mmCIF file with all atom_site columns, C-alpha atoms in Angstrom:
data_model
loop_
_atom_site.group_PDB
_atom_site.id
_atom_site.type_symbol
_atom_site.label_atom_id
_atom_site.label_alt_id
_atom_site.label_comp_id
_atom_site.label_asym_id
_atom_site.label_entity_id
_atom_site.label_seq_id
_atom_site.pdbx_PDB_ins_code
_atom_site.Cartn_x
_atom_site.Cartn_y
_atom_site.Cartn_z
_atom_site.occupancy
_atom_site.B_iso_or_equiv
_atom_site.pdbx_formal_charge
_atom_site.auth_seq_id
_atom_site.auth_comp_id
_atom_site.auth_asym_id
_atom_site.auth_atom_id
_atom_site.pdbx_PDB_model_num
ATOM 1   C CA . MET A 1 1  ? 7.599   -10.894 3.398   1.00 95.00 ? 1  MET A CA 1
ATOM 2   C CA . THR A 1 2  ? 10.057  -9.282  1.015   1.00 97.00 ? 2  THR A CA 1
ATOM 3   C CA . LYS A 1 3  ? 10.455  -8.965  -2.725  1.00 97.00 ? 3  LYS A CA 1
ATOM 4   C CA . LYS A 1 4  ? 12.315  -12.265 -2.654  1.00 97.00 ? 4  LYS A CA 1
ATOM 5   C CA . ASP A 1 5  ? 9.254   -14.113 -1.337  1.00 97.00 ? 5  ASP A CA 1
ATOM 6   C CA . LEU A 1 6  ? 7.057   -12.486 -3.944  1.00 97.00 ? 6  LEU A CA 1
ATOM 7   C CA . ALA A 1 7  ? 9.459   -13.519 -6.717  1.00 97.00 ? 7  ALA A CA 1
ATOM 8   C CA . ASN A 1 8  ? 9.611   -17.076 -5.402  1.00 97.00 ? 8  ASN A CA 1
ATOM 9   C CA . PHE A 1 9  ? 5.846   -17.242 -5.364  1.00 97.00 ? 9  PHE A CA 1
ATOM 10  C CA . LEU A 1 10 ? 5.569   -15.970 -8.956  1.00 96.00 ? 10 LEU A CA 1
ATOM 11  C CA . HIS A 1 11 ? 8.156   -18.497 -10.007 1.00 96.00 ? 11 HIS A CA 1
ATOM 12  C CA . LYS A 1 12 ? 6.292   -21.395 -8.406  1.00 96.00 ? 12 LYS A CA 1
ATOM 13  C CA . ARG A 1 13 ? 2.767   -20.291 -9.160  1.00 94.00 ? 13 ARG A CA 1
ATOM 14  C CA . MET A 1 14 ? 3.218   -19.154 -12.750 1.00 94.00 ? 14 MET A CA 1
ATOM 15  C CA . GLY A 1 15 ? 6.170   -21.228 -13.874 1.00 92.00 ? 15 GLY A CA 1
ATOM 16  C CA . LEU A 1 16 ? 8.211   -18.172 -14.823 1.00 95.00 ? 16 LEU A CA 1
ATOM 17  C CA . ASN A 1 17 ? 11.910  -18.580 -14.319 1.00 94.00 ? 17 ASN A CA 1
ATOM 18  C CA . LEU A 1 18 ? 13.258  -17.241 -11.075 1.00 96.00 ? 18 LEU A CA 1
ATOM 19  C CA . LYS A 1 19 ? 15.516  -14.553 -12.540 1.00 96.00 ? 19 LYS A CA 1
ATOM 20  C CA . GLU A 1 20 ? 12.687  -13.160 -14.581 1.00 96.00 ? 20 GLU A CA 1
ATOM 21  C CA . SER A 1 21 ? 10.346  -13.286 -11.578 1.00 97.00 ? 21 SER A CA 1
ATOM 22  C CA . VAL A 1 22 ? 12.809  -11.211 -9.594  1.00 97.00 ? 22 VAL A CA 1
ATOM 23  C CA . ARG A 1 23 ? 12.909  -8.617  -12.372 1.00 97.00 ? 23 ARG A CA 1
ATOM 24  C CA . ILE A 1 24 ? 9.127   -8.553  -12.649 1.00 98.00 ? 24 ILE A CA 1
ATOM 25  C CA . VAL A 1 25 ? 8.696   -7.924  -8.928  1.00 98.00 ? 25 VAL A CA 1
ATOM 26  C CA . ASP A 1 26 ? 11.349  -5.172  -9.054  1.00 97.00 ? 26 ASP A CA 1
ATOM 27  C CA . LYS A 1 27 ? 9.565   -3.517  -11.974 1.00 97.00 ? 27 LYS A CA 1
ATOM 28  C CA . PHE A 1 28 ? 6.165   -3.902  -10.323 1.00 98.00 ? 28 PHE A CA 1
ATOM 29  C CA . PHE A 1 29 ? 7.244   -1.725  -7.404  1.00 98.00 ? 29 PHE A CA 1
ATOM 30  C CA . GLU A 1 30 ? 9.370   0.584   -9.571  1.00 97.00 ? 30 GLU A CA 1
ATOM 31  C CA . ILE A 1 31 ? 6.351   1.415   -11.736 1.00 97.00 ? 31 ILE A CA 1
ATOM 32  C CA . ILE A 1 32 ? 4.223   2.107   -8.649  1.00 97.00 ? 32 ILE A CA 1
ATOM 33  C CA . VAL A 1 33 ? 6.919   4.330   -7.113  1.00 96.00 ? 33 VAL A CA 1
ATOM 34  C CA . GLU A 1 34 ? 7.337   6.225   -10.408 1.00 95.00 ? 34 GLU A CA 1
ATOM 35  C CA . SER A 1 35 ? 3.628   6.869   -10.613 1.00 96.00 ? 35 SER A CA 1
ATOM 36  C CA . LEU A 1 36 ? 3.510   8.179   -7.030  1.00 95.00 ? 36 LEU A CA 1
ATOM 37  C CA . ALA A 1 37 ? 6.614   10.317  -7.577  1.00 92.00 ? 37 ALA A CA 1
ATOM 38  C CA . LYS A 1 38 ? 4.835   11.927  -10.517 1.00 91.00 ? 38 LYS A CA 1
ATOM 39  C CA . GLY A 1 39 ? 1.957   12.742  -8.204  1.00 92.00 ? 39 GLY A CA 1
ATOM 40  C CA . ASP A 1 40 ? -0.364  10.152  -9.682  1.00 95.00 ? 40 ASP A CA 1
ATOM 41  C CA . ASP A 1 41 ? -2.466  8.029   -7.287  1.00 97.00 ? 41 ASP A CA 1
ATOM 42  C CA . VAL A 1 42 ? -2.282  4.248   -7.712  1.00 97.00 ? 42 VAL A CA 1
ATOM 43  C CA . LYS A 1 43 ? -5.479  2.224   -7.706  1.00 97.00 ? 43 LYS A CA 1
ATOM 44  C CA . LEU A 1 44 ? -5.312  -1.508  -7.235  1.00 96.00 ? 44 LEU A CA 1
ATOM 45  C CA . PRO A 1 45 ? -8.820  -2.939  -7.003  1.00 93.00 ? 45 PRO A CA 1
ATOM 46  C CA . LYS A 1 46 ? -9.302  -5.708  -4.395  1.00 92.00 ? 46 LYS A CA 1
ATOM 47  C CA . PHE A 1 47 ? -6.245  -4.395  -2.577  1.00 96.00 ? 47 PHE A CA 1
ATOM 48  C CA . GLY A 1 48 ? -6.549  -0.658  -2.114  1.00 97.00 ? 48 GLY A CA 1
ATOM 49  C CA . SER A 1 49 ? -5.338  2.648   -3.381  1.00 97.00 ? 49 SER A CA 1
ATOM 50  C CA . LEU A 1 50 ? -2.324  4.782   -2.586  1.00 97.00 ? 50 LEU A CA 1
ATOM 51  C CA . LYS A 1 51 ? -3.279  8.424   -2.595  1.00 97.00 ? 51 LYS A CA 1
ATOM 52  C CA . ILE A 1 52 ? -1.144  11.503  -2.386  1.00 95.00 ? 52 ILE A CA 1
ATOM 53  C CA . GLN A 1 53 ? -2.238  14.192  -0.003  1.00 94.00 ? 53 GLN A CA 1
ATOM 54  C CA . THR A 1 54 ? -0.701  17.597  0.450   1.00 92.00 ? 54 THR A CA 1
ATOM 55  C CA . ARG A 1 55 ? -0.068  18.548  4.060   1.00 90.00 ? 55 ARG A CA 1
ATOM 56  C CA . LYS A 1 56 ? -0.274  22.231  4.912   1.00 91.00 ? 56 LYS A CA 1
ATOM 57  C CA . PRO A 1 57 ? 2.736   23.966  6.428   1.00 91.00 ? 57 PRO A CA 1
ATOM 58  C CA . ARG A 1 58 ? 2.443   24.357  10.189  1.00 90.00 ? 58 ARG A CA 1
ATOM 59  C CA . LEU A 1 59 ? 4.431   25.581  13.140  1.00 91.00 ? 59 LEU A CA 1
ATOM 60  C CA . GLY A 1 60 ? 6.012   22.877  15.206  1.00 91.00 ? 60 GLY A CA 1
ATOM 61  C CA . ARG A 1 61 ? 8.535   22.812  17.972  1.00 91.00 ? 61 ARG A CA 1
ATOM 62  C CA . ASN A 1 62 ? 11.915  21.228  18.280  1.00 90.00 ? 62 ASN A CA 1
ATOM 63  C CA . PRO A 1 63 ? 11.112  18.897  21.169  1.00 90.00 ? 63 PRO A CA 1
ATOM 64  C CA . SER A 1 64 ? 14.558  19.090  22.706  1.00 91.00 ? 64 SER A CA 1
ATOM 65  C CA . THR A 1 65 ? 15.084  22.864  22.552  1.00 91.00 ? 65 THR A CA 1
ATOM 66  C CA . GLY A 1 66 ? 11.494  24.102  22.516  1.00 88.00 ? 66 GLY A CA 1
ATOM 67  C CA . GLU A 1 67 ? 12.336  26.294  19.572  1.00 91.00 ? 67 GLU A CA 1
ATOM 68  C CA . ARG A 1 68 ? 9.515   27.061  17.136  1.00 91.00 ? 68 ARG A CA 1
ATOM 69  C CA . ILE A 1 69 ? 10.153  25.904  13.619  1.00 90.00 ? 69 ILE A CA 1
ATOM 70  C CA . GLU A 1 70 ? 8.067   25.894  10.499  1.00 88.00 ? 70 GLU A CA 1
ATOM 71  C CA . ILE A 1 71 ? 7.244   22.474  9.109   1.00 88.00 ? 71 ILE A CA 1
ATOM 72  C CA . SER A 1 72 ? 6.970   23.135  5.396   1.00 88.00 ? 72 SER A CA 1
ATOM 73  C CA . LYS A 1 73 ? 4.231   22.095  3.024   1.00 90.00 ? 73 LYS A CA 1
ATOM 74  C CA . ARG A 1 74 ? 4.751   18.497  2.010   1.00 90.00 ? 74 ARG A CA 1
ATOM 75  C CA . LYS A 1 75 ? 3.195   15.520  0.339   1.00 93.00 ? 75 LYS A CA 1
ATOM 76  C CA . ALA A 1 76 ? 2.177   12.401  2.198   1.00 94.00 ? 76 ALA A CA 1
ATOM 77  C CA . ILE A 1 77 ? 0.907   9.031   1.007   1.00 96.00 ? 77 ILE A CA 1
ATOM 78  C CA . VAL A 1 78 ? -2.269  7.566   2.384   1.00 96.00 ? 78 VAL A CA 1
ATOM 79  C CA . PHE A 1 79 ? -3.237  3.946   1.845   1.00 97.00 ? 79 PHE A CA 1
ATOM 80  C CA . LYS A 1 80 ? -6.947  3.396   1.557   1.00 97.00 ? 80 LYS A CA 1
ATOM 81  C CA . PRO A 1 81 ? -7.602  -0.337  1.795   1.00 97.00 ? 81 PRO A CA 1
ATOM 82  C CA . SER A 1 82 ? -10.329 -1.806  -0.384  1.00 96.00 ? 82 SER A CA 1
ATOM 83  C CA . LYS A 1 83 ? -13.467 -3.157  1.249   1.00 95.00 ? 83 LYS A CA 1
ATOM 84  C CA . ILE A 1 84 ? -12.402 -6.614  0.143   1.00 94.00 ? 84 ILE A CA 1
ATOM 85  C CA . LEU A 1 85 ? -9.083  -6.416  1.971   1.00 95.00 ? 85 LEU A CA 1
ATOM 86  C CA . ARG A 1 86 ? -10.735 -4.971  5.087   1.00 95.00 ? 86 ARG A CA 1
ATOM 87  C CA . ALA A 1 87 ? -13.274 -7.773  5.042   1.00 94.00 ? 87 ALA A CA 1
ATOM 88  C CA . LYS A 1 88 ? -10.523 -10.350 4.645   1.00 93.00 ? 88 LYS A CA 1
ATOM 89  C CA . LEU A 1 89 ? -8.763  -9.060  7.754   1.00 93.00 ? 89 LEU A CA 1
ATOM 90  C CA . ASN A 1 90 ? -11.934 -8.845  9.809   1.00 91.00 ? 90 ASN A CA 1
ATOM 91  C CA . ASN A 1 91 ? -13.583 -12.022 8.646   1.00 80.00 ? 91 ASN A CA 1
ATOM 92  C CA . SER A 1 92 ? -13.227 -14.204 11.701  1.00 56.00 ? 92 SER A CA 1
ATOM 93  C CA . LYS A 1 93 ? -14.026 -11.318 14.036  1.00 47.00 ? 93 LYS A CA 1
ATOM 94  C CA . SER A 1 94 ? -17.209 -10.167 12.324  1.00 45.00 ? 94 SER A CA 1
ATOM 95  C CA . ASP A 1 95 ? -18.472 -13.741 12.278  1.00 46.00 ? 95 ASP A CA 1
ATOM 96  C CA . GLN A 1 96 ? -18.373 -13.796 16.059  1.00 44.00 ? 96 GLN A CA 1
ATOM 97  C CA . ASP A 1 97 ? -20.231 -10.497 16.321  1.00 43.00 ? 97 ASP A CA 1
ATOM 98  C CA . GLU A 1 98 ? -23.208 -11.626 14.331  1.00 39.00 ? 98 GLU A CA 1
ATOM 99  C CA . MET B 2 1  ? -2.534  4.873   -12.359 1.00 97.00 ? 1  MET B CA 1
ATOM 100 C CA . LEU B 2 2  ? -4.999  2.063   -12.800 1.00 97.00 ? 2  LEU B CA 1
ATOM 101 C CA . LYS B 2 3  ? -4.252  -1.626  -12.506 1.00 97.00 ? 3  LYS B CA 1
ATOM 102 C CA . SER B 2 4  ? -4.718  -1.966  -16.284 1.00 97.00 ? 4  SER B CA 1
ATOM 103 C CA . GLU B 2 5  ? -2.060  0.692   -16.890 1.00 97.00 ? 5  GLU B CA 1
ATOM 104 C CA . LEU B 2 6  ? 0.358   -1.098  -14.585 1.00 98.00 ? 6  LEU B CA 1
ATOM 105 C CA . GLU B 2 7  ? -0.302  -4.310  -16.508 1.00 98.00 ? 7  GLU B CA 1
ATOM 106 C CA . GLU B 2 8  ? 0.288   -2.580  -19.846 1.00 97.00 ? 8  GLU B CA 1
ATOM 107 C CA . LYS B 2 9  ? 3.653   -1.306  -18.651 1.00 97.00 ? 9  LYS B CA 1
ATOM 108 C CA . ILE B 2 10 ? 4.689   -4.777  -17.548 1.00 97.00 ? 10 ILE B CA 1
ATOM 109 C CA . SER B 2 11 ? 3.551   -6.244  -20.881 1.00 97.00 ? 11 SER B CA 1
ATOM 110 C CA . LYS B 2 12 ? 5.651   -3.704  -22.744 1.00 97.00 ? 12 LYS B CA 1
ATOM 111 C CA . ILE B 2 13 ? 8.804   -4.215  -20.677 1.00 97.00 ? 13 ILE B CA 1
ATOM 112 C CA . PHE B 2 14 ? 8.732   -8.016  -20.679 1.00 97.00 ? 14 PHE B CA 1
ATOM 113 C CA . LYS B 2 15 ? 6.978   -8.511  -24.017 1.00 97.00 ? 15 LYS B CA 1
ATOM 114 C CA . PHE B 2 16 ? 4.162   -10.460 -22.382 1.00 97.00 ? 16 PHE B CA 1
ATOM 115 C CA . GLU B 2 17 ? 0.642   -10.949 -23.604 1.00 96.00 ? 17 GLU B CA 1
ATOM 116 C CA . ASN B 2 18 ? -1.708  -8.717  -21.634 1.00 96.00 ? 18 ASN B CA 1
ATOM 117 C CA . GLU B 2 19 ? -3.335  -11.773 -20.141 1.00 96.00 ? 19 GLU B CA 1
ATOM 118 C CA . THR B 2 20 ? -0.027  -12.894 -18.651 1.00 97.00 ? 20 THR B CA 1
ATOM 119 C CA . SER B 2 21 ? 0.650   -9.503  -17.079 1.00 97.00 ? 21 SER B CA 1
ATOM 120 C CA . GLN B 2 22 ? -2.845  -9.466  -15.676 1.00 97.00 ? 22 GLN B CA 1
ATOM 121 C CA . LYS B 2 23 ? -2.267  -12.858 -14.089 1.00 97.00 ? 23 LYS B CA 1
ATOM 122 C CA . ILE B 2 24 ? 1.063   -11.674 -12.667 1.00 97.00 ? 24 ILE B CA 1
ATOM 123 C CA . VAL B 2 25 ? -0.392  -8.532  -11.120 1.00 97.00 ? 25 VAL B CA 1
ATOM 124 C CA . ASP B 2 26 ? -3.375  -10.436 -9.700  1.00 97.00 ? 26 ASP B CA 1
ATOM 125 C CA . THR B 2 27 ? -1.058  -13.090 -8.272  1.00 97.00 ? 27 THR B CA 1
ATOM 126 C CA . LEU B 2 28 ? 1.150   -10.503 -6.577  1.00 97.00 ? 28 LEU B CA 1
ATOM 127 C CA . ILE B 2 29 ? -1.808  -8.568  -5.162  1.00 97.00 ? 29 ILE B CA 1
ATOM 128 C CA . ASN B 2 30 ? -3.496  -11.708 -3.864  1.00 95.00 ? 30 ASN B CA 1
ATOM 129 C CA . TYR B 2 31 ? -0.331  -12.944 -2.248  1.00 96.00 ? 31 TYR B CA 1
ATOM 130 C CA . MET B 2 32 ? 0.253   -9.604  -0.550  1.00 97.00 ? 32 MET B CA 1
ATOM 131 C CA . SER B 2 33 ? -3.331  -9.537  0.750   1.00 95.00 ? 33 SER B CA 1
ATOM 132 C CA . SER B 2 34 ? -2.919  -12.997 2.233   1.00 94.00 ? 34 SER B CA 1
ATOM 133 C CA . ALA B 2 35 ? 0.391   -12.060 3.804   1.00 95.00 ? 35 ALA B CA 1
ATOM 134 C CA . ILE B 2 36 ? -1.120  -9.063  5.564   1.00 95.00 ? 36 ILE B CA 1
ATOM 135 C CA . SER B 2 37 ? -4.079  -11.028 6.835   1.00 91.00 ? 37 SER B CA 1
ATOM 136 C CA . ASN B 2 38 ? -1.780  -13.822 8.031   1.00 92.00 ? 38 ASN B CA 1
ATOM 137 C CA . ASN B 2 39 ? 0.030   -11.250 10.108  1.00 91.00 ? 39 ASN B CA 1
ATOM 138 C CA . ASP B 2 40 ? 3.084   -11.304 7.880   1.00 95.00 ? 40 ASP B CA 1
ATOM 139 C CA . ARG B 2 41 ? 4.510   -7.825  7.474   1.00 96.00 ? 41 ARG B CA 1
ATOM 140 C CA . ILE B 2 42 ? 5.432   -6.887  3.898   1.00 97.00 ? 42 ILE B CA 1
ATOM 141 C CA . GLU B 2 43 ? 8.643   -4.905  3.598   1.00 97.00 ? 43 GLU B CA 1
ATOM 142 C CA . ILE B 2 44 ? 9.728   -3.547  0.250   1.00 97.00 ? 44 ILE B CA 1
ATOM 143 C CA . ARG B 2 45 ? 12.908  -1.523  0.195   1.00 95.00 ? 45 ARG B CA 1
ATOM 144 C CA . GLY B 2 46 ? 12.542  1.890   -1.395  1.00 93.00 ? 46 GLY B CA 1
ATOM 145 C CA . PHE B 2 47 ? 8.767   1.601   -1.264  1.00 97.00 ? 47 PHE B CA 1
ATOM 146 C CA . GLY B 2 48 ? 7.461   0.965   2.215   1.00 97.00 ? 48 GLY B CA 1
ATOM 147 C CA . SER B 2 49 ? 5.765   -1.621  4.362   1.00 97.00 ? 49 SER B CA 1
ATOM 148 C CA . PHE B 2 50 ? 2.281   -3.027  4.853   1.00 97.00 ? 50 PHE B CA 1
ATOM 149 C CA . PHE B 2 51 ? 1.162   -4.469  8.154   1.00 96.00 ? 51 PHE B CA 1
ATOM 150 C CA . LYS B 2 52 ? -2.012  -4.906  10.107  1.00 95.00 ? 52 LYS B CA 1
ATOM 151 C CA . LYS B 2 53 ? -3.082  -3.263  13.302  1.00 95.00 ? 53 LYS B CA 1
ATOM 152 C CA . GLU B 2 54 ? -5.800  -4.340  15.687  1.00 94.00 ? 54 GLU B CA 1
ATOM 153 C CA . TYR B 2 55 ? -8.123  -1.772  17.216  1.00 95.00 ? 55 TYR B CA 1
ATOM 154 C CA . ARG B 2 56 ? -10.188 -2.327  20.362  1.00 95.00 ? 56 ARG B CA 1
ATOM 155 C CA . ALA B 2 57 ? -13.933 -1.774  20.417  1.00 94.00 ? 57 ALA B CA 1
ATOM 156 C CA . TYR B 2 58 ? -14.961 1.618   21.759  1.00 93.00 ? 58 TYR B CA 1
ATOM 157 C CA . THR B 2 59 ? -18.030 3.768   22.219  1.00 94.00 ? 59 THR B CA 1
ATOM 158 C CA . GLY B 2 60 ? -17.977 6.649   19.824  1.00 92.00 ? 60 GLY B CA 1
ATOM 159 C CA . ARG B 2 61 ? -20.457 9.294   18.892  1.00 93.00 ? 61 ARG B CA 1
ATOM 160 C CA . ASN B 2 62 ? -22.178 10.173  15.695  1.00 92.00 ? 62 ASN B CA 1
ATOM 161 C CA . PRO B 2 63 ? -20.718 13.626  15.163  1.00 92.00 ? 63 PRO B CA 1
ATOM 162 C CA . LYS B 2 64 ? -23.881 14.867  13.482  1.00 92.00 ? 64 LYS B CA 1
ATOM 163 C CA . THR B 2 65 ? -26.465 13.761  16.018  1.00 93.00 ? 65 THR B CA 1
ATOM 164 C CA . GLY B 2 66 ? -24.369 13.192  19.117  1.00 90.00 ? 66 GLY B CA 1
ATOM 165 C CA . ASP B 2 67 ? -25.846 9.701   19.530  1.00 93.00 ? 67 ASP B CA 1
ATOM 166 C CA . GLN B 2 68 ? -23.651 7.080   21.124  1.00 93.00 ? 68 GLN B CA 1
ATOM 167 C CA . VAL B 2 69 ? -22.517 4.333   18.770  1.00 93.00 ? 69 VAL B CA 1
ATOM 168 C CA . ASP B 2 70 ? -20.696 1.156   19.637  1.00 94.00 ? 70 ASP B CA 1
ATOM 169 C CA . VAL B 2 71 ? -17.750 0.703   17.334  1.00 93.00 ? 71 VAL B CA 1
ATOM 170 C CA . PRO B 2 72 ? -16.738 -2.978  17.282  1.00 93.00 ? 72 PRO B CA 1
ATOM 171 C CA . GLU B 2 73 ? -13.153 -4.118  17.370  1.00 94.00 ? 73 GLU B CA 1
ATOM 172 C CA . LYS B 2 74 ? -11.499 -4.147  13.990  1.00 94.00 ? 74 LYS B CA 1
ATOM 173 C CA . VAL B 2 75 ? -8.305  -4.934  12.159  1.00 94.00 ? 75 VAL B CA 1
ATOM 174 C CA . LEU B 2 76 ? -6.973  -2.479  9.588   1.00 95.00 ? 76 LEU B CA 1
ATOM 175 C CA . PRO B 2 77 ? -4.154  -2.812  7.085   1.00 96.00 ? 77 PRO B CA 1
ATOM 176 C CA . LEU B 2 78 ? -1.719  0.095   7.219   1.00 97.00 ? 78 LEU B CA 1
ATOM 177 C CA . PHE B 2 79 ? 0.954   1.327   4.858   1.00 97.00 ? 79 PHE B CA 1
ATOM 178 C CA . ARG B 2 80 ? 4.052   3.137   5.946   1.00 97.00 ? 80 ARG B CA 1
ATOM 179 C CA . PRO B 2 81 ? 5.971   4.700   3.060   1.00 97.00 ? 81 PRO B CA 1
ATOM 180 C CA . SER B 2 82 ? 9.753   4.454   3.131   1.00 96.00 ? 82 SER B CA 1
ATOM 181 C CA . LYS B 2 83 ? 11.868  7.553   3.605   1.00 95.00 ? 83 LYS B CA 1
ATOM 182 C CA . GLU B 2 84 ? 13.186  7.155   0.063   1.00 94.00 ? 84 GLU B CA 1
ATOM 183 C CA . LEU B 2 85 ? 9.680   7.242   -1.370  1.00 95.00 ? 85 LEU B CA 1
ATOM 184 C CA . LEU B 2 86 ? 8.698   10.292  0.667   1.00 93.00 ? 86 LEU B CA 1
ATOM 185 C CA . SER B 2 87 ? 11.800  12.183  -0.338  1.00 92.00 ? 87 SER B CA 1
ATOM 186 C CA . LYS B 2 88 ? 11.142  11.324  -3.976  1.00 91.00 ? 88 LYS B CA 1
ATOM 187 C CA . LEU B 2 89 ? 7.652   12.773  -3.637  1.00 90.00 ? 89 LEU B CA 1
ATOM 188 C CA . ASN B 2 90 ? 8.860   15.925  -2.011  1.00 88.00 ? 90 ASN B CA 1
ATOM 189 C CA . ASP B 2 91 ? 11.802  16.468  -4.335  1.00 80.00 ? 91 ASP B CA 1
ATOM 190 C CA . SER B 2 92 ? 9.396   17.301  -7.107  1.00 57.00 ? 92 SER B CA 1
ATOM 191 C CA . LYS B 2 93 ? 8.034   20.208  -5.082  1.00 51.00 ? 93 LYS B CA 1
ATOM 192 C CA . ASN B 2 94 ? 8.315   22.587  -8.011  1.00 46.00 ? 94 ASN B CA 1
ATOM 193 C CA . ASP B 2 95 ? 5.015   21.432  -9.471  1.00 47.00 ? 95 ASP B CA 1
#
């Protein structure tokens, strides 16, 4: 699935025109990216949250030369899925377990 | 950022009623959830991708008590940020 599919779906489901749907989907992700770039976590209930974590600097090795190099402090993004989304993915499986 | 704040921004940009933006955001989120659970990978350029991964059942231990626990098989949604997004995050290192 790409942005194009999302725009098509908006267009069909909500009756918005296709061009506008494309712009809405673009903006939707742009706003999320902007928020993350500012260091602000994004919380989307029923889906999950995107959290920023700071990774400590550590010593690594260049795998091909064996040289030690410092991997600098950096930020990473962690997706924490909501319980609802997890349940949706595991539905059929957990039914069998019980 | 909360979902309501995202909706407000969309309302402002497109001059929508808040209710419309709310419907739009809910529709997009629902559709993405269904895609992931239907095994359809979501790929958004400049943002990242969502996909699901299946994990086998295994016997783990409760780290506090050392008791054995059976962990059933499970499916988890994962997100992999794009390189562009990660470099954007780490450009603003000064703060």
